[in-house]
Coordinates of C-alpha atoms and ligand atoms in Angstrom, one line a residue:
X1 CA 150.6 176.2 220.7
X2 CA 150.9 175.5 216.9
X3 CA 151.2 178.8 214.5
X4 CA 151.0 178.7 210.9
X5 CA 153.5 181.1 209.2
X6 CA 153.1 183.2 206.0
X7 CA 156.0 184.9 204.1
X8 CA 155.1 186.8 201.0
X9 CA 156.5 190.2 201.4
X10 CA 159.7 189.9 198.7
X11 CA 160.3 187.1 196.0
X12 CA 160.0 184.0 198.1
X13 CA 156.4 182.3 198.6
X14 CA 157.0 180.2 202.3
X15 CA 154.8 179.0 204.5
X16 CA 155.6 177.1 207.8
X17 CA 154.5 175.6 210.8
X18 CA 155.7 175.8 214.0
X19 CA 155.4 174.8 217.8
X20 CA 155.8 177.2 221.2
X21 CA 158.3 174.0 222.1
X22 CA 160.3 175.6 219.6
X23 CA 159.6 172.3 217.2
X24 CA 159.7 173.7 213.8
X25 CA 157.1 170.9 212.3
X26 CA 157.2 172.4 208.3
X27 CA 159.6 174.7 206.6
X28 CA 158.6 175.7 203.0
X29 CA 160.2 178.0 200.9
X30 CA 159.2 178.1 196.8
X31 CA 161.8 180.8 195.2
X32 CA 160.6 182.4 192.4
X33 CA 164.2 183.4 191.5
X34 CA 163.5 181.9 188.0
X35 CA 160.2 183.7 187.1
X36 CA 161.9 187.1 187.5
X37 CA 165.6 186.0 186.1
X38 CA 164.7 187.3 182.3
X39 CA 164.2 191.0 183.7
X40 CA 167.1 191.2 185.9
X41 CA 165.1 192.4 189.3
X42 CA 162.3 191.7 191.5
X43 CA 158.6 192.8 189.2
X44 CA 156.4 193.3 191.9
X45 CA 153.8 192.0 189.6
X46 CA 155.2 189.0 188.7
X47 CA 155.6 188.4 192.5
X48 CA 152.3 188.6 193.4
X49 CA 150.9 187.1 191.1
X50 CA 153.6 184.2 191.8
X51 CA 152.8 184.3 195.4
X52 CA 149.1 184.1 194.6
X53 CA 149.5 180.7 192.3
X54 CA 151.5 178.7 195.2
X55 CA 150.1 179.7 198.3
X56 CA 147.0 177.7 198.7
X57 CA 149.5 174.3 197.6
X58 CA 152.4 175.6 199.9
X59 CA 150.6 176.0 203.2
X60 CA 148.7 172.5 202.3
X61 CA 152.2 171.1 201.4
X62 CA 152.4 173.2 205.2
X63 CA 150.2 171.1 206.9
X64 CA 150.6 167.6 205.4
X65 CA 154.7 167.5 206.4
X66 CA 153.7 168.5 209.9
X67 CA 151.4 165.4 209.9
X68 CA 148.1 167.6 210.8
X69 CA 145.0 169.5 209.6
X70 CA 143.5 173.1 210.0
X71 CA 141.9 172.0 213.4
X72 CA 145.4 171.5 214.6
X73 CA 146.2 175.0 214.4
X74 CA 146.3 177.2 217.5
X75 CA 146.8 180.6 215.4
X76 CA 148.1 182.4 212.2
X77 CA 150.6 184.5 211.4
X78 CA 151.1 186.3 208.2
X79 CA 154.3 189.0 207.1
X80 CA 152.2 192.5 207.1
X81 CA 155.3 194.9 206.0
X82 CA 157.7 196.0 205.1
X83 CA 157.6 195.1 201.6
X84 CA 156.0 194.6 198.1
X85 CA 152.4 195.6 198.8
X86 CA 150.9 193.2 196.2
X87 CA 152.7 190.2 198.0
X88 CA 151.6 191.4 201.0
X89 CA 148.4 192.0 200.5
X90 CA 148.2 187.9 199.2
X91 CA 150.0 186.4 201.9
X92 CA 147.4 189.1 204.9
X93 CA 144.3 187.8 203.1
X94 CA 145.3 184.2 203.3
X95 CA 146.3 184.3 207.2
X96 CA 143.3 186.5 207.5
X97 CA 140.6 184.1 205.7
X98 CA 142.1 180.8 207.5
X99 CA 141.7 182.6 210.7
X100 CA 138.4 184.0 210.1
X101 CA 137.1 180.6 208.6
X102 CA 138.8 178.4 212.3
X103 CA 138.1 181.1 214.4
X104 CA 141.9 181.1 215.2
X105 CA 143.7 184.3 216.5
X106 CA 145.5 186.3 214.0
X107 CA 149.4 187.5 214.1
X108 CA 149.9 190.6 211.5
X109 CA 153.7 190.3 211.7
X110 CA 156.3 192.8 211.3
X111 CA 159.3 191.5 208.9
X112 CA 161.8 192.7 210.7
X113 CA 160.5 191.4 214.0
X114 CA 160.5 187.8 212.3
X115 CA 164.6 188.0 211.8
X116 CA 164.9 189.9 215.2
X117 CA 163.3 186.8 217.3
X118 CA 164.5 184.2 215.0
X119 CA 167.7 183.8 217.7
X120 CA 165.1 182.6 220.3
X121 CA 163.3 180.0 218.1
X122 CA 166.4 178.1 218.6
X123 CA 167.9 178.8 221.8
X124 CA 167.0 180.6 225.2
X125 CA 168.3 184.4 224.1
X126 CA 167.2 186.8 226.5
X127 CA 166.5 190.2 226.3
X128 CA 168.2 192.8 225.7
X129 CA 170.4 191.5 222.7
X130 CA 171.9 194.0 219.9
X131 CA 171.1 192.5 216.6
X132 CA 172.9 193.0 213.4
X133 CA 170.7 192.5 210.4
X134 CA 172.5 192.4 207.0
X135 CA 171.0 191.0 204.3
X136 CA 170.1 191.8 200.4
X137 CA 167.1 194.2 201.4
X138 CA 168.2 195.0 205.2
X139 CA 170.8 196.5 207.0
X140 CA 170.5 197.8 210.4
X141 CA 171.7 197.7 214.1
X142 CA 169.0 197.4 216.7
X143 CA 168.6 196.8 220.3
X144 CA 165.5 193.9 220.9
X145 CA 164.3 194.9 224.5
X146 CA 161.5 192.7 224.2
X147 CA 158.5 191.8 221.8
X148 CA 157.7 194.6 219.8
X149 CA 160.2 196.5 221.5
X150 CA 163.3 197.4 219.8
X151 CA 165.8 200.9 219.3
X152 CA 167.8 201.7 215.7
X153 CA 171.1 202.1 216.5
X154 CA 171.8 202.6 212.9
X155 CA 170.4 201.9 209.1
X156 CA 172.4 202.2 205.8
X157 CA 172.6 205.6 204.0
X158 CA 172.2 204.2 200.6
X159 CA 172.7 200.5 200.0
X160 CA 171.7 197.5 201.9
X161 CA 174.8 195.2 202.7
X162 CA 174.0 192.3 200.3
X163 CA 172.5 194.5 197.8
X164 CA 176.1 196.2 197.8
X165 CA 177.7 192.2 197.1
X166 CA 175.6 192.0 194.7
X167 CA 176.4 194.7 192.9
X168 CA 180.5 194.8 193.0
X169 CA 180.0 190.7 192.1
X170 CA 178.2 191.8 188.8
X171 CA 180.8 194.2 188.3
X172 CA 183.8 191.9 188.5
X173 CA 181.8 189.6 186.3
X174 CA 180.7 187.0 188.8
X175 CA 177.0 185.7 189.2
X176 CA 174.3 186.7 191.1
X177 CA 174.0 186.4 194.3
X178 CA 177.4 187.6 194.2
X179 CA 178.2 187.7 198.2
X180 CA 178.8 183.7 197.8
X181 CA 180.7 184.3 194.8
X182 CA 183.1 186.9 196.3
X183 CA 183.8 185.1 199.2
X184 CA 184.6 181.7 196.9
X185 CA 186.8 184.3 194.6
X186 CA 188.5 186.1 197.6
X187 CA 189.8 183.3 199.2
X188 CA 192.5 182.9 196.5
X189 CA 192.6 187.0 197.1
X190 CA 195.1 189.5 198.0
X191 CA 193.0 192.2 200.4
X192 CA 196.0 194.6 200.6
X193 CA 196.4 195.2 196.7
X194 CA 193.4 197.8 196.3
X195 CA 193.2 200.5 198.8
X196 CA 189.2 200.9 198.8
X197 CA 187.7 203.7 201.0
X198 CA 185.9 202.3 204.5
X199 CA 182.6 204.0 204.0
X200 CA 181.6 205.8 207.6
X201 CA 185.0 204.6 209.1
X202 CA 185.2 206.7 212.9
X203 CA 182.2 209.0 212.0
X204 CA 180.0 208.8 214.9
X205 CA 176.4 206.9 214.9
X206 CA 175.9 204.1 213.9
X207 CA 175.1 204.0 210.3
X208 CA 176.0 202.5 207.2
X209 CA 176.7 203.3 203.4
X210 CA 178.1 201.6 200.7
X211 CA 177.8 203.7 197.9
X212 CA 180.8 205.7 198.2
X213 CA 182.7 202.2 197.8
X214 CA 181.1 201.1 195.4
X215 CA 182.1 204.0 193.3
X216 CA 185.9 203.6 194.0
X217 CA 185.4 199.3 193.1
X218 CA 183.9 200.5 189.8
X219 CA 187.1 203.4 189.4
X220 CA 189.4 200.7 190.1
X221 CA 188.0 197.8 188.0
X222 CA 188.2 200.8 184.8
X223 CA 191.6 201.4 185.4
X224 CA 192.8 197.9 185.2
X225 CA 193.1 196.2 181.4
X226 CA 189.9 194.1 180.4
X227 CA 188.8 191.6 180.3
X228 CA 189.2 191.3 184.3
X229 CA 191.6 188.3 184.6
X230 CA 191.5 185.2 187.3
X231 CA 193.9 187.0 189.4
X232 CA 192.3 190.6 189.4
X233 CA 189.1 189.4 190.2
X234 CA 190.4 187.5 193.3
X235 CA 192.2 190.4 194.6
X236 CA 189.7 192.7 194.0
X237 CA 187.1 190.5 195.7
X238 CA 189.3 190.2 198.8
X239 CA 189.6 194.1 198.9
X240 CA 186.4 194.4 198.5
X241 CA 185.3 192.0 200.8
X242 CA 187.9 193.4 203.7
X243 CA 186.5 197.0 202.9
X244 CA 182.9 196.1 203.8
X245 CA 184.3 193.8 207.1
X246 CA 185.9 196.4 208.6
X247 CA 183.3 199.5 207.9
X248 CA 180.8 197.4 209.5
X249 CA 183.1 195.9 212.6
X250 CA 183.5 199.5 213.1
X251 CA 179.8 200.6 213.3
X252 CA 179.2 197.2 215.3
X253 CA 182.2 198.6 217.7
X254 CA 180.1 201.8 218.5
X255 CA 176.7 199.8 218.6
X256 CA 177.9 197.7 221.2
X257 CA 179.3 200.8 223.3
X258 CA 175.8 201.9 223.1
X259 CA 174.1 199.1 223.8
X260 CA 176.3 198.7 226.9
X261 CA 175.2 202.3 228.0
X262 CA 171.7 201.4 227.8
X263 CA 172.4 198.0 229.0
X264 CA 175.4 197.0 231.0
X265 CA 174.2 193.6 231.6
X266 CA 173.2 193.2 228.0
X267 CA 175.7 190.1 227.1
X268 CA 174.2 189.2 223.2
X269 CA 175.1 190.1 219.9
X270 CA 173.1 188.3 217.1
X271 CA 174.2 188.1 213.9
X272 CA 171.3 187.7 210.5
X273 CA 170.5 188.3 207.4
X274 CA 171.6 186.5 204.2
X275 CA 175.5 187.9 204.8
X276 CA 175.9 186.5 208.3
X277 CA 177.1 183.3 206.1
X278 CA 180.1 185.3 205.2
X279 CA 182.6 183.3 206.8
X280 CA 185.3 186.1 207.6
X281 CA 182.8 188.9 208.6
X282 CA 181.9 185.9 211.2
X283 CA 184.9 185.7 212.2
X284 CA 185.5 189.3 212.5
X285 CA 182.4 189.7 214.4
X286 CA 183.4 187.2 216.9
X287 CA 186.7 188.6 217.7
X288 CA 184.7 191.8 218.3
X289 CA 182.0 190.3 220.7
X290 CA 184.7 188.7 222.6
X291 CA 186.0 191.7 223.0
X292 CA 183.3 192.5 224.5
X293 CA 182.6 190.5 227.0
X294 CA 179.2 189.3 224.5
X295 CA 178.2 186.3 222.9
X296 CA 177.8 186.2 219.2
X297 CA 174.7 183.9 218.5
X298 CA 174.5 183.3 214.8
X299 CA 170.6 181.5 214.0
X300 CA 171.4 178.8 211.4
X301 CA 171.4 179.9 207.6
X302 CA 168.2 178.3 207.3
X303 CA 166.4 180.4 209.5
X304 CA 168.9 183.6 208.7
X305 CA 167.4 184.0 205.2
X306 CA 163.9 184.4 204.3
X307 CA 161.9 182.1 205.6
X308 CA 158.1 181.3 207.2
X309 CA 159.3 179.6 210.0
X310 CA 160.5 182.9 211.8
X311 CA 157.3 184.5 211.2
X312 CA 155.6 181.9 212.3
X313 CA 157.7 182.0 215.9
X314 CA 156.9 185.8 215.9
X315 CA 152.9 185.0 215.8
X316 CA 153.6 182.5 218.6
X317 CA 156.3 185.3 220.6
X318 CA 152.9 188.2 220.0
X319 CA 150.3 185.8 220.8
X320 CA 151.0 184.0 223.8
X321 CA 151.6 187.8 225.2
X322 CA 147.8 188.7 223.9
X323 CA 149.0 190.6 221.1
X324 CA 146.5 189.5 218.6
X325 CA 145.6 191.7 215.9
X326 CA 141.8 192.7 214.1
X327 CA 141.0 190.3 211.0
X328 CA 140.8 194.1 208.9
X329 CA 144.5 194.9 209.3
X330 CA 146.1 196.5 206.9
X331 CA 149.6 195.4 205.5
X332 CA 151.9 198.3 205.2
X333 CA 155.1 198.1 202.5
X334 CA 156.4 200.7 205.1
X335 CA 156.6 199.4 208.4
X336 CA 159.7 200.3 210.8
X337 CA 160.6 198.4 213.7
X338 CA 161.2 201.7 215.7
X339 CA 158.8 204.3 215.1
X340 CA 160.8 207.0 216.7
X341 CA 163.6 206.5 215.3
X342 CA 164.2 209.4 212.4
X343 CA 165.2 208.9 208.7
X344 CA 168.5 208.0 208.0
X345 CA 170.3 210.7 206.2
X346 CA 173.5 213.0 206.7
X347 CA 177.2 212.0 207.3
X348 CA 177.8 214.0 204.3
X349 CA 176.6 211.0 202.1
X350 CA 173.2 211.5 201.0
X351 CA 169.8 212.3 202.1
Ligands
KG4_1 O1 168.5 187.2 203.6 P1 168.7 186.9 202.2 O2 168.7 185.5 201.7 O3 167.6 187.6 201.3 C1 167.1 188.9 201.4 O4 167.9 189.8 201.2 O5 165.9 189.0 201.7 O6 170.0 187.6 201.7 C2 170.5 187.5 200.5 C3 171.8 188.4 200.4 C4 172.3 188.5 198.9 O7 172.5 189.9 198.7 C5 173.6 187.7 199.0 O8 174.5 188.2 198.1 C6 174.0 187.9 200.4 O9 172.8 187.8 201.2 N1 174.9 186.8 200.8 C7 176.2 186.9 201.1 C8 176.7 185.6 201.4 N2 175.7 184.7 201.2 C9 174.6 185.4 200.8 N3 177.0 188.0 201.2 C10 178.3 187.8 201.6 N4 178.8 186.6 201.8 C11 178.1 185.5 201.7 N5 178.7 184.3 201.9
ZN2 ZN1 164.3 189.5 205.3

């Protein structure tokens, strides 16, 4: 079976093409990083309209690196939510009108569902695995019991994990994306000389919240003399840094407790999402699963950050179980992976 995959839901245009022999034959991603640079944040408008220009040459691009034609295809699979609706609705149409014009079954794919089977496009990972998803628009603990089957452990409170490295590099002065910068700028770093607070530290659940540390960062950046200099920056990086390792080591500590309720034999934790490249929450995270008896499966950065390629293996994961979906389907910016799971709010922090 050989799926086309369509990513439009954030600011990356991707399209890719991939085989049920796990044989990724195409790979595209076309950022548009620069378009929406000037205004200092994603403009839905600008994305869609961006998504809309480089489609049509993208999934052509698609087709001619995996050596074949539209015939070749066996289905499509296109990112239906969560996310920016005008990119969304784009990248739905496309799937939708390449299917409709082959007669080819149709994937409407869940964005979430993409990173949480992204582990077995590469490798045999069984179910049940708990999965930690941390990136710049996600952060939540989930158990995968199967395709379209998955329980929230946890979600953040407030900030998504990246989004929160992103916002304490910018206010140490470093670049965007700043988790990359921090960990280059921590390295030299002392992570004892700021005592930052451990958002969530003990509480029980499993949820996260990064706001409350991002207050104290910005309290203790005012109270040191300005401009920052080589050696605060490192040190506060490292703090920083150490601060965010160890609130989420210990929300992964209770996740795996309840994982291991629900499933005794469960023996995976995966790891994805933009900051799984962070080299010492790696580490800590592997000291943890070990722990544990698990096995920390970490997909490789490639795949970890946006990309078509896991969408593409989540249209091949629904359809070879029958899971096709109607040509009419709706894309939905709202769209989580466990229905019954309720809002995230409380902990004291925010509603
Ligand atoms: O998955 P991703 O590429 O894009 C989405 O969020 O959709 O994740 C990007 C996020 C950014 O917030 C970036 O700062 C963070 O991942 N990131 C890191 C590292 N590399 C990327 N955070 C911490 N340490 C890193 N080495
Ligand atoms: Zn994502």
């Amino acid at each position: 079976m050989v799926v086309l995959g369509i990513e439009t839901s954030c600011d990356e245009t991707a399209a890719a093409i991939v085989s049920d022999r796990r044989e990724i034959l195409a790979d595209l991603v076309r950022s548009q990083v620069a378009a929406h640079a000037p205004y200092g944040g994603i403009v839905p408008e600008i994305a869609a309209r961006a998504h809309l220009d480089h489609l049509d040459s993208l999934i052509r691009e698609a087709l001619a690196t995996a050596g074949i034609g539209f015939g070749d295809l066996d289905g499509v699979a296109a990112t239906a939510g969560p996310g920016l609706i005008g990119g969304l609705i784009v990248g739905v149409m496309m799937g939708e009108a390449i299917a409709a014009a082959r007669d080819l079954p149709f994937a409407a794919v869940n964005h979430l569902e993409g990173h949480a089977l992204s582990p077995r496009l590469v490798g045999e990972v069984a179910f049940p695995y708990l999965l930690l998803l941390v990136s710049g628009g996600h952060c939540q603990l989930l158990i995968a019991e199967g395709v379209g089957r998955y329980r929230r452990l946890g979600t953040t409170i407030d900030d998504a994990v990246g989004e929160a490295f992103d916002k304490a590099a910018k206010m140490m002065g470093l670049a965007y994306p700043g988790g990359p910068e921090i960990e280059r700028a921590a390295e030299t770093g002392d992570p004892a000389r700021f005592d930052l607070p451990r958002p969530l530290l003990g509480s029980p659940g499993c949820h996260f919240s990064f706001s409350g540390l991002k207050t104290a960062l910005r309290r203790t950046i005012a109270a040191l003399p300005q401009p920052l200099s080589a050696r605060d920056v490192a040190d506060l990086a490292a703090s920083f840094q150490a601060a965010v390792a160890d609130s989420i080591a210990d929300r992964c500590t209770r996740a795996i407790a309840a994982f291991r309720r629900r499933h005794p034999r469960g023996d995976t934790l995966v790891v994805a999402g933009g900051v799984a490249a962070n080299r010492m929450l790696r580490k800590r995270l592997e000291t943890l699963a070990a722990e544990s008896g698990l096995t920390l499966v970490a997909p490789p950065q490639r795949l970890c950050t946006d990309n078509a390629a896991m969408i593409a293996w989540a249209g091949i994961e629904r359809l070879r179980l029958g899971l096709a979906d109607p040509l009419d389907f709706a894309p939905r910016p709202r769209w989580p992976l466990d229905p019954t799971a309720p809002p995230a709010a409380g902990a004291g922090v925010k509603a």
